[in-house]
Coordinates of N, CA, C and O and ligand atoms in Angstrom, one line a residue:
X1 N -20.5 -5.6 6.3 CA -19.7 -4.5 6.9 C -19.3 -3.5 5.8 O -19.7 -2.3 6.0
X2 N -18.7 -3.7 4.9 CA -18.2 -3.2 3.6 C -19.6 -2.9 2.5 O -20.6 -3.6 2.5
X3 N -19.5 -2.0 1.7 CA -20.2 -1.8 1.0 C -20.0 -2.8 -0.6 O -18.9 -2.9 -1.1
X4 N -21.3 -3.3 -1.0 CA -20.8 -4.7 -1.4 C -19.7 -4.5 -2.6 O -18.9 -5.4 -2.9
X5 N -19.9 -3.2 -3.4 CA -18.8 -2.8 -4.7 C -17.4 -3.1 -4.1 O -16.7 -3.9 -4.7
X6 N -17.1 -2.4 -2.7 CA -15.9 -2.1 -2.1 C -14.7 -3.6 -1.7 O -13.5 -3.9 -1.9
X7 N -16.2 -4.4 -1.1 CA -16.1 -6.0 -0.8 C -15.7 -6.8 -2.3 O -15.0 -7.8 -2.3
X8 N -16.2 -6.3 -3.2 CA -15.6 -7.5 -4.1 C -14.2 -6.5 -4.6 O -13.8 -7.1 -5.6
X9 N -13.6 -5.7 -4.4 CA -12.5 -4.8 -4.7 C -11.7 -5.7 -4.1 O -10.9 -6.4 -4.8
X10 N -11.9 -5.8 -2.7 CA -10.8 -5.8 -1.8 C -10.5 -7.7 -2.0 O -9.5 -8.4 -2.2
X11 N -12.0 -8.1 -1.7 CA -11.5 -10.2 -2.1 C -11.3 -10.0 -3.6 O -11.7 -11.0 -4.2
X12 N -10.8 -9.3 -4.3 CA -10.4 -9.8 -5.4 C -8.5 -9.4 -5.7 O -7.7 -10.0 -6.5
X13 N -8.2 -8.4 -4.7 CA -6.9 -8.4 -4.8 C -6.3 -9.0 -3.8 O -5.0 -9.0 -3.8
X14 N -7.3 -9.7 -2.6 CA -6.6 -10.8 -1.5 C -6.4 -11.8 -2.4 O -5.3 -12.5 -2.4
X15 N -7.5 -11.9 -3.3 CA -7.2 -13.4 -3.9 C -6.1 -13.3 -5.3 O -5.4 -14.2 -5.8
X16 N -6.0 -12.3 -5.6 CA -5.6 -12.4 -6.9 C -4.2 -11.1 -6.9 O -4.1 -10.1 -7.6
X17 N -3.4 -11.5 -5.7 CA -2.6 -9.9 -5.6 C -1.8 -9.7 -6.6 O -1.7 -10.6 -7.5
X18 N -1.1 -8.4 -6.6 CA -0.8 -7.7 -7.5 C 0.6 -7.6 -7.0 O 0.8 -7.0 -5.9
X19 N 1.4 -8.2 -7.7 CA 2.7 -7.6 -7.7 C 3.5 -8.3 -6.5 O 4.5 -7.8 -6.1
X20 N 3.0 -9.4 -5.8 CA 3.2 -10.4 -3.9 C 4.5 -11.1 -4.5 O 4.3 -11.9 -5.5
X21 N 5.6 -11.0 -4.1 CA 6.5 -11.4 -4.1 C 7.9 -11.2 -3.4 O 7.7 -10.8 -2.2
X22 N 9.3 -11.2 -3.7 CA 10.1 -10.5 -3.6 C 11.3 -10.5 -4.1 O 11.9 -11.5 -4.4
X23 N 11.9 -8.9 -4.4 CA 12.9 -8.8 -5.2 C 14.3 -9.2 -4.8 O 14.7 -9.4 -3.7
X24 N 15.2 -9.5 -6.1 CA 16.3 -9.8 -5.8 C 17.3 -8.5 -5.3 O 17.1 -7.4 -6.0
X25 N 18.3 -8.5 -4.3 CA 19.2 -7.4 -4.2 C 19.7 -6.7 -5.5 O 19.8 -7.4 -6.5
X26 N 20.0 -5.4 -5.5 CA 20.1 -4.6 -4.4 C 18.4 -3.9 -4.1 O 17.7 -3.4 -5.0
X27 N 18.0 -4.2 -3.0 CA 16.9 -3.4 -3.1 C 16.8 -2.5 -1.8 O 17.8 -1.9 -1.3
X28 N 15.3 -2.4 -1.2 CA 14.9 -1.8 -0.4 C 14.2 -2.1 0.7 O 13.3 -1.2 0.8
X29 N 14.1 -3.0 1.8 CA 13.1 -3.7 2.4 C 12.6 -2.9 3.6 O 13.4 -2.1 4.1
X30 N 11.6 -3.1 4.0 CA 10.8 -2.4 5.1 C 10.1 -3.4 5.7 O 9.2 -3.6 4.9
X31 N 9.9 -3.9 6.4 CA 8.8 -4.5 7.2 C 7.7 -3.6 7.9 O 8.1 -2.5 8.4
X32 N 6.6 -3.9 8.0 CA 5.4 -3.1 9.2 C 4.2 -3.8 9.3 O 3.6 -4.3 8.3
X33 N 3.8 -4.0 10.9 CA 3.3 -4.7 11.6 C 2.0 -4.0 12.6 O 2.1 -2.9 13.1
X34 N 1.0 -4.8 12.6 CA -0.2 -4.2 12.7 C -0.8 -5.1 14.1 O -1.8 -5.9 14.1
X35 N 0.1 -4.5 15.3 CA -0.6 -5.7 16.5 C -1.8 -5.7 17.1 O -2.1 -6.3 18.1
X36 N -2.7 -4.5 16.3 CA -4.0 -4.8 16.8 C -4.7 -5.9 16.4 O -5.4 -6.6 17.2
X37 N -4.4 -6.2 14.7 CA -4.9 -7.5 13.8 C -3.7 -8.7 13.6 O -4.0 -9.9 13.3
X38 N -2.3 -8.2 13.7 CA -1.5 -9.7 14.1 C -1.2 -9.4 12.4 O -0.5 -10.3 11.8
X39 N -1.5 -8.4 11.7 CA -1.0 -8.3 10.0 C 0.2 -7.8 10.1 O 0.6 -6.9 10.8
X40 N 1.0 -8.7 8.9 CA 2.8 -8.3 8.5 C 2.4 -7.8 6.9 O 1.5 -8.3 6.2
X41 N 3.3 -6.9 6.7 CA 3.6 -6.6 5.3 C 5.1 -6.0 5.3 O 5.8 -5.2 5.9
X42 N 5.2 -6.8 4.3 CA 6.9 -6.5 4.0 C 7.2 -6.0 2.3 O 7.3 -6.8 1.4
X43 N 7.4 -4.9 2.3 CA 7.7 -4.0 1.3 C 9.3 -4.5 0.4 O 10.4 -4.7 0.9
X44 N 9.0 -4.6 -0.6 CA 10.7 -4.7 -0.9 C 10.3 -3.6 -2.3 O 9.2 -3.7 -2.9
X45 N 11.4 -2.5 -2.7 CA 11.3 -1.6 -3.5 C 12.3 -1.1 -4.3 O 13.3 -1.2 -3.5
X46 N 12.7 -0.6 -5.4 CA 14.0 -0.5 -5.9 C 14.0 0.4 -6.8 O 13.5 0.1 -8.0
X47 N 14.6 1.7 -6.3 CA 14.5 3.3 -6.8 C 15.9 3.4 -7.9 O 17.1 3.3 -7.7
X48 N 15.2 3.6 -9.1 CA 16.2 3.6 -10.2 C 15.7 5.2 -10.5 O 14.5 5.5 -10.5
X49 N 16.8 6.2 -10.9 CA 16.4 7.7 -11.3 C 15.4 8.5 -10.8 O 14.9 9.3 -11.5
X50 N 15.1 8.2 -9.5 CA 14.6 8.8 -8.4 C 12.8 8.1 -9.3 O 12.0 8.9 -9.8
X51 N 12.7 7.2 -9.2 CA 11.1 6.4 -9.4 C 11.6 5.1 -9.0 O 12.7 4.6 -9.1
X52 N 9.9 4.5 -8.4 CA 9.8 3.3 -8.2 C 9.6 2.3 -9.3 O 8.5 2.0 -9.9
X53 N 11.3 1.5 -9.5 CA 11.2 1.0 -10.8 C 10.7 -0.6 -10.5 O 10.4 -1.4 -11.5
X54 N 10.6 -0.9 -9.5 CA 9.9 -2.6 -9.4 C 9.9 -2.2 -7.8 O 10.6 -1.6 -7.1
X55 N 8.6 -2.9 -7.7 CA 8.5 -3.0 -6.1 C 7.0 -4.0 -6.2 O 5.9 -4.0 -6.8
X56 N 7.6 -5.1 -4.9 CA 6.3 -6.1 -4.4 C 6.3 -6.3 -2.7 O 7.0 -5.7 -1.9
X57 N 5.6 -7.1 -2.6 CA 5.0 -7.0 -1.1 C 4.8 -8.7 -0.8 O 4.3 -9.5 -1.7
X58 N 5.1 -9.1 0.5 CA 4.8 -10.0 0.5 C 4.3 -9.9 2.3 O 4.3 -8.8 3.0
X59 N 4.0 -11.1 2.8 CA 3.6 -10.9 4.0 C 2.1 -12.0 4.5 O 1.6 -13.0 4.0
X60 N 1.9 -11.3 5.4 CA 0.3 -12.2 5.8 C -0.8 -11.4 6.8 O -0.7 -10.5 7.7
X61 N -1.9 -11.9 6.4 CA -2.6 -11.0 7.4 C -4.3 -10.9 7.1 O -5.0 -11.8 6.6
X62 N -4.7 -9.9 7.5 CA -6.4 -10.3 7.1 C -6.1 -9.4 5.5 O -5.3 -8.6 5.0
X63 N -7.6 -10.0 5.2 CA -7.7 -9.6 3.6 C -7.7 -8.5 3.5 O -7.4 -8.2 2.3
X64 N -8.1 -7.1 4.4 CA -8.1 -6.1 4.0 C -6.9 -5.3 4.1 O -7.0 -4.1 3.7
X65 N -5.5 -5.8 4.9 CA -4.4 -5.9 5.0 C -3.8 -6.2 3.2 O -3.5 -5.4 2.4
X66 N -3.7 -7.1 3.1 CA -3.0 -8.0 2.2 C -3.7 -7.4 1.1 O -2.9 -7.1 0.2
X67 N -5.2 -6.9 0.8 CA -5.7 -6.3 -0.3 C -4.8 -5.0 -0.3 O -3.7 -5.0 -0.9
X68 N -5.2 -4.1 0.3 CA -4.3 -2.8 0.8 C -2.8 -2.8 -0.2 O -2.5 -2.0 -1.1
X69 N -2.1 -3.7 0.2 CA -1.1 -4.0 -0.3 C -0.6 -4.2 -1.6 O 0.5 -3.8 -2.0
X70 N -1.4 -4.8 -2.2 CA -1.5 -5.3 -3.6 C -2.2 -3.8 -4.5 O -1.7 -3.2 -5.5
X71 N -3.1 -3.5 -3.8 CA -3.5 -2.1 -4.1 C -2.1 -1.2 -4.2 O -1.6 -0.9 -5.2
X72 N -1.8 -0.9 -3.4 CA -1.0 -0.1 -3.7 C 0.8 -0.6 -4.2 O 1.6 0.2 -4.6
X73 N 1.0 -1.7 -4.1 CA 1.9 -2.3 -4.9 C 1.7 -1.6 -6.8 O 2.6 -1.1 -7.5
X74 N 0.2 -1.8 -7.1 CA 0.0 -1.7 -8.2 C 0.1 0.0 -8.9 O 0.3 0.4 -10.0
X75 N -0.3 0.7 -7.3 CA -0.6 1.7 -7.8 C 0.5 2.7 -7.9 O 0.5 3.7 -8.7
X76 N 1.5 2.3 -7.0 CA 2.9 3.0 -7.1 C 4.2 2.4 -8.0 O 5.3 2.8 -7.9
X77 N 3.8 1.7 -8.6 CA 5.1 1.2 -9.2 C 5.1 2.0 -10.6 O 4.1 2.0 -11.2
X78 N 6.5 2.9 -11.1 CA 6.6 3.6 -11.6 C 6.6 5.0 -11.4 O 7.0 5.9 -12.2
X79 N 6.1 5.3 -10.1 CA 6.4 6.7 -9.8 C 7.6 7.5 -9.3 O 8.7 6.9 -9.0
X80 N 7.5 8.3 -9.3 CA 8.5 9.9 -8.4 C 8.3 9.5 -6.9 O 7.3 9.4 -6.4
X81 N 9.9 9.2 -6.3 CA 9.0 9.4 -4.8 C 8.3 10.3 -4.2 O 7.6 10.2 -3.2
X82 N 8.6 11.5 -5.2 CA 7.5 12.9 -4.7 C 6.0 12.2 -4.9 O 5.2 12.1 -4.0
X83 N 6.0 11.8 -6.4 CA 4.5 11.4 -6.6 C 4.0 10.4 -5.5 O 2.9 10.6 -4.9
X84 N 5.1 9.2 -5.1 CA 4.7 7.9 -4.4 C 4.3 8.7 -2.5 O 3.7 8.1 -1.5
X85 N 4.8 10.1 -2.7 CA 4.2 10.6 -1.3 C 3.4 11.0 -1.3 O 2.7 10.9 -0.2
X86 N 3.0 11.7 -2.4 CA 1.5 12.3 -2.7 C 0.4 11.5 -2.7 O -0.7 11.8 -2.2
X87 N 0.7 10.3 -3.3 CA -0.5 9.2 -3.2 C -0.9 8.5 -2.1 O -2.0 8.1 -1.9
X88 N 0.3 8.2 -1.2 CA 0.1 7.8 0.3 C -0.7 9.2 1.3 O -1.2 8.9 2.3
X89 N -0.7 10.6 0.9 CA -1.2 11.1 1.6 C -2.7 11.1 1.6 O -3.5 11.2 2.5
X90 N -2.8 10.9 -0.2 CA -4.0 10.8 -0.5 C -4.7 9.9 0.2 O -5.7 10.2 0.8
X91 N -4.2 8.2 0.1 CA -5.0 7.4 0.6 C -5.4 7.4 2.3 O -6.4 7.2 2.8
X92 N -4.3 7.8 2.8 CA -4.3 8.3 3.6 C -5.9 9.0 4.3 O -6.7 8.6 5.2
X93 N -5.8 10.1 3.5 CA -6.8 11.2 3.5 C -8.1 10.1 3.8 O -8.8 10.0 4.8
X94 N -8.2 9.1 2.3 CA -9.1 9.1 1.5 C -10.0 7.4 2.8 O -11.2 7.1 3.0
X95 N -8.9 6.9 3.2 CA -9.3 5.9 4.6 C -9.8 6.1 5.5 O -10.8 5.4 6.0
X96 N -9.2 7.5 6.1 CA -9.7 8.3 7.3 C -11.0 9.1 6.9 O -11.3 10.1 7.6
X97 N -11.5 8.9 6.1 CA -12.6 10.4 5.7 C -12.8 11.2 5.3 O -13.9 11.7 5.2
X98 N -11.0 12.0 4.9 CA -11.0 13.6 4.8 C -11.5 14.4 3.5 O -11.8 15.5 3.3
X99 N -11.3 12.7 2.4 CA -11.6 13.6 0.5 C -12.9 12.1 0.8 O -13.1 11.1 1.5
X100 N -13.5 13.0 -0.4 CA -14.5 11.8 -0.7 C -14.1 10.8 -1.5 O -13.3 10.8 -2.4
X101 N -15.1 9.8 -1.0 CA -14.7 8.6 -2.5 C -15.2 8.5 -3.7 O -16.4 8.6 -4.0
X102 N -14.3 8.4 -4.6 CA -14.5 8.5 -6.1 C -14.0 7.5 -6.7 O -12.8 7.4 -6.5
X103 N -14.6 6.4 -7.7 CA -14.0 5.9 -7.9 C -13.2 5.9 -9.5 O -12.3 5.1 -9.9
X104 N -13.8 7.1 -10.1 CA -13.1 7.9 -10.8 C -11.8 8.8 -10.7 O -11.2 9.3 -11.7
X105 N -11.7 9.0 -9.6 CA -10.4 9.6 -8.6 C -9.7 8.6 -8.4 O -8.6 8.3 -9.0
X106 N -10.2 7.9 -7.6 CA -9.2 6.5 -6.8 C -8.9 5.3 -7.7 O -7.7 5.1 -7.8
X107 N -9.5 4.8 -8.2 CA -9.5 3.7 -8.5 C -9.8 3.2 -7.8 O -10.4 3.6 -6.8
X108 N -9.4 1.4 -7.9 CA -9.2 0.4 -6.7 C -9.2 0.8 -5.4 O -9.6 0.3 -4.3
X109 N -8.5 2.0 -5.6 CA -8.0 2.5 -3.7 C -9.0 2.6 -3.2 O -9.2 2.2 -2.0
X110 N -10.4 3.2 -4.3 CA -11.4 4.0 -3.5 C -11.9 2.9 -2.4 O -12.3 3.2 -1.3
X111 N -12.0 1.7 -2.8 CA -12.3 0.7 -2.0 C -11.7 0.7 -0.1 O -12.5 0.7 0.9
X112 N -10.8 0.8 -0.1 CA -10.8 1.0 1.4 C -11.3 2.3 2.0 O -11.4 2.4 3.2
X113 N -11.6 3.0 1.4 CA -13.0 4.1 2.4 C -13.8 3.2 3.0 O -14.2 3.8 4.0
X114 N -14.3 2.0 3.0 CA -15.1 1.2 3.6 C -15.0 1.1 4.3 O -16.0 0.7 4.9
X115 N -13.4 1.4 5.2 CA -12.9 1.1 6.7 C -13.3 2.1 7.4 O -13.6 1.9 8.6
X116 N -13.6 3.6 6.8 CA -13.6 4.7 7.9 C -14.4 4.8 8.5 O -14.5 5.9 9.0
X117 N -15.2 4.0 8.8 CA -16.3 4.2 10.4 C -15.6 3.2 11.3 O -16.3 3.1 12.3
X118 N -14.4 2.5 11.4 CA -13.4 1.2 11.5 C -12.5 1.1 12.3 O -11.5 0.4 12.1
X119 N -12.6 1.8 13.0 CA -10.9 2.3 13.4 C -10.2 1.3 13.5 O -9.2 1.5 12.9
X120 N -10.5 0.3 14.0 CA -9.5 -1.2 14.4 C -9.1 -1.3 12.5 O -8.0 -1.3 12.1
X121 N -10.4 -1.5 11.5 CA -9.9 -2.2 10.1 C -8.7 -1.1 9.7 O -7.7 -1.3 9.2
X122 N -9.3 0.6 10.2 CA -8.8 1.9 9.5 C -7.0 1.4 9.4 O -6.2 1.5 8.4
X123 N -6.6 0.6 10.8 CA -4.9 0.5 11.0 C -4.4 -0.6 9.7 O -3.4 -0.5 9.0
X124 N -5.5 -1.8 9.8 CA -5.2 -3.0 9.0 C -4.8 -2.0 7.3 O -3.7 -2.0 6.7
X125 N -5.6 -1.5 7.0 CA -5.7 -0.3 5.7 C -4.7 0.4 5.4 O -4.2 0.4 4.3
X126 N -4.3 0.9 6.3 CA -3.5 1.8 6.6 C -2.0 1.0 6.6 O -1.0 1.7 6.4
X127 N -1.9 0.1 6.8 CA -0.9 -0.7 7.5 C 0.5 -0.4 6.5 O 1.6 -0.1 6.9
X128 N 0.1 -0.7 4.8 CA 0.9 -1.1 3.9 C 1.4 0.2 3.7 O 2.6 0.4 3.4
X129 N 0.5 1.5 3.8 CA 0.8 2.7 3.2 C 1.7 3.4 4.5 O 2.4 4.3 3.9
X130 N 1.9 3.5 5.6 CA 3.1 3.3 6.7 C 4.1 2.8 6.5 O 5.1 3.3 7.1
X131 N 4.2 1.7 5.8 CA 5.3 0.5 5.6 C 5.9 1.4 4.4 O 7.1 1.6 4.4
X132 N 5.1 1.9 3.1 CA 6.0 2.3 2.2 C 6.5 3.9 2.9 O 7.7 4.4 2.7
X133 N 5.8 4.4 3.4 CA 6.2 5.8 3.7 C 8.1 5.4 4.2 O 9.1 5.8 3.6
X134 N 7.9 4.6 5.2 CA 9.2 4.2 6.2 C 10.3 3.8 4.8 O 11.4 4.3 4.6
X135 N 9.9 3.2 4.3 CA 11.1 2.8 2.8 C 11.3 3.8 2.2 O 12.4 4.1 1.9
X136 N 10.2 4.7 1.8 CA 10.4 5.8 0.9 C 11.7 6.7 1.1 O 12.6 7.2 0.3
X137 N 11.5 6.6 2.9 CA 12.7 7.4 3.8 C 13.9 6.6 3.6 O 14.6 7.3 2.8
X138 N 14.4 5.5 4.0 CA 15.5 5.0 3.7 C 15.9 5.3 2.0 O 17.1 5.5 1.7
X139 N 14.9 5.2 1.1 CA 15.3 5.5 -0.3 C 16.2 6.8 -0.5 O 17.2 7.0 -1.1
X140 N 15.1 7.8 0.4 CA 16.0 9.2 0.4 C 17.2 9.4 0.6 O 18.1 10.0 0.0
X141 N 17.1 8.5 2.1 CA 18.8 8.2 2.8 C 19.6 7.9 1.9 O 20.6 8.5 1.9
X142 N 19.4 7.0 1.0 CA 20.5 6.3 0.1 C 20.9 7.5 -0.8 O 22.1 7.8 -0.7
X143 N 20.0 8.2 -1.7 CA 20.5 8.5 -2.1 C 21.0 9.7 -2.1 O 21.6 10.2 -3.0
X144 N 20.7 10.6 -0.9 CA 21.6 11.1 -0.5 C 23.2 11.1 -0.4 O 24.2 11.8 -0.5
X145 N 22.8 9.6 0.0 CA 24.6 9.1 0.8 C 25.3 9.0 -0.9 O 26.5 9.0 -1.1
X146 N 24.4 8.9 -1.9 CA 25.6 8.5 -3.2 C 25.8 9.6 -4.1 O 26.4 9.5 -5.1
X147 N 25.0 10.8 -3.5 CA 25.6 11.9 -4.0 C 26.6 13.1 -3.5 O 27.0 13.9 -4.3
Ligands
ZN201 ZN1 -6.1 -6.7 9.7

C-alpha cells in the first residue's frame, strides 16, 4: 500500500517511538480519538517561555497512528508555538496532497504522504497533529490567564 521507503519510516517509529511516555505535572494534556480506526493518542506537553520544552505521547492504535505520533513528538519539541503551528499546517498540507513530498523538506514526516490516496489512513495520520493543535490552544489559554 505504502511506498516501500515510506513503509520502513513509519514500522520503525511504531516500533522504536520517539519520545511515548508521560509527563509529570504541571503539564498539558489533550486526548484525540480517531473512530473510524478505534486510534487514541494522548498528548502531554509543557510550554516553558512560550516553546515546547518536553512533550510525549502515549496512547494506542494502528501503526500509522502511533508512527504519526512519535513523528511528530520528535519533530516539535523545542519549538515556538508559532513554529509548532506552522509545522502542523505543513503536515497537514503535506498528508492531504497540497506541497509535494521531499524528504529533504520533511524529513521523517515526508513519510505519511503515503496516506494521501487514503482517506480512511489520511484521519489515522492526521490524528496526532489535531490532538497537538487542541493543546496548543489550551497552552495559549494558560498563558494568557497568567499574564
Ligand atoms: Zn488508524
Amino acid at each position: 500500500m505504502l511506498d516501500e521507503l515510506y513503509q520502513e519510516i513509519i514500522l520503525d517509529h511504531y516500533r522504536h517511538p520517539r519520545g511515548r511516555g508521560e509527563l509529570e505535572p504541571p503539564k498539558i494534556t489533550q486526548e484525540g480519538f480517531n473512530p473510524s480506526c478505534g486510534d487514541e493518542v494522548i498528548i502531554d506537553l509543557r510550554v516553558e517561555d512560550g516553546r515546547i520544552s518536553d512533550i510525549r505521547f502515549h496512547g494506542r492504535g494502528c501503526s500509522i497512528s502511533q508512527a504519526s505520533a512519535s513523528m511528530l513528538v520528535e519533530a516539535v519539541k523545542g519549538k515556538t508555538l508559532e513554529e509548532a503551528h506552522q509545522l502542523i499546517e505543513q503536515t497537514l498540507a503535506l498528508v492531504k496532497g497540497e506541497v509535494e513530498a521531499d524528504y529533504a523538506v520533511h524529513g521523517d514526516l515526508v513519510a505519511l504522504a503515503g496516506v494521501r490516496n487514503f482517506p480512511v489512513r489520511v484521519k489515522c495520520a492526521t490524528l496526532a497533529w489535531h490532538t497537538l493543535e487542541e493543546a496548543l490552544k489550551q497552552a495559549s489559554a494558560e498563558a494568557v490567564q497568567e499574564t
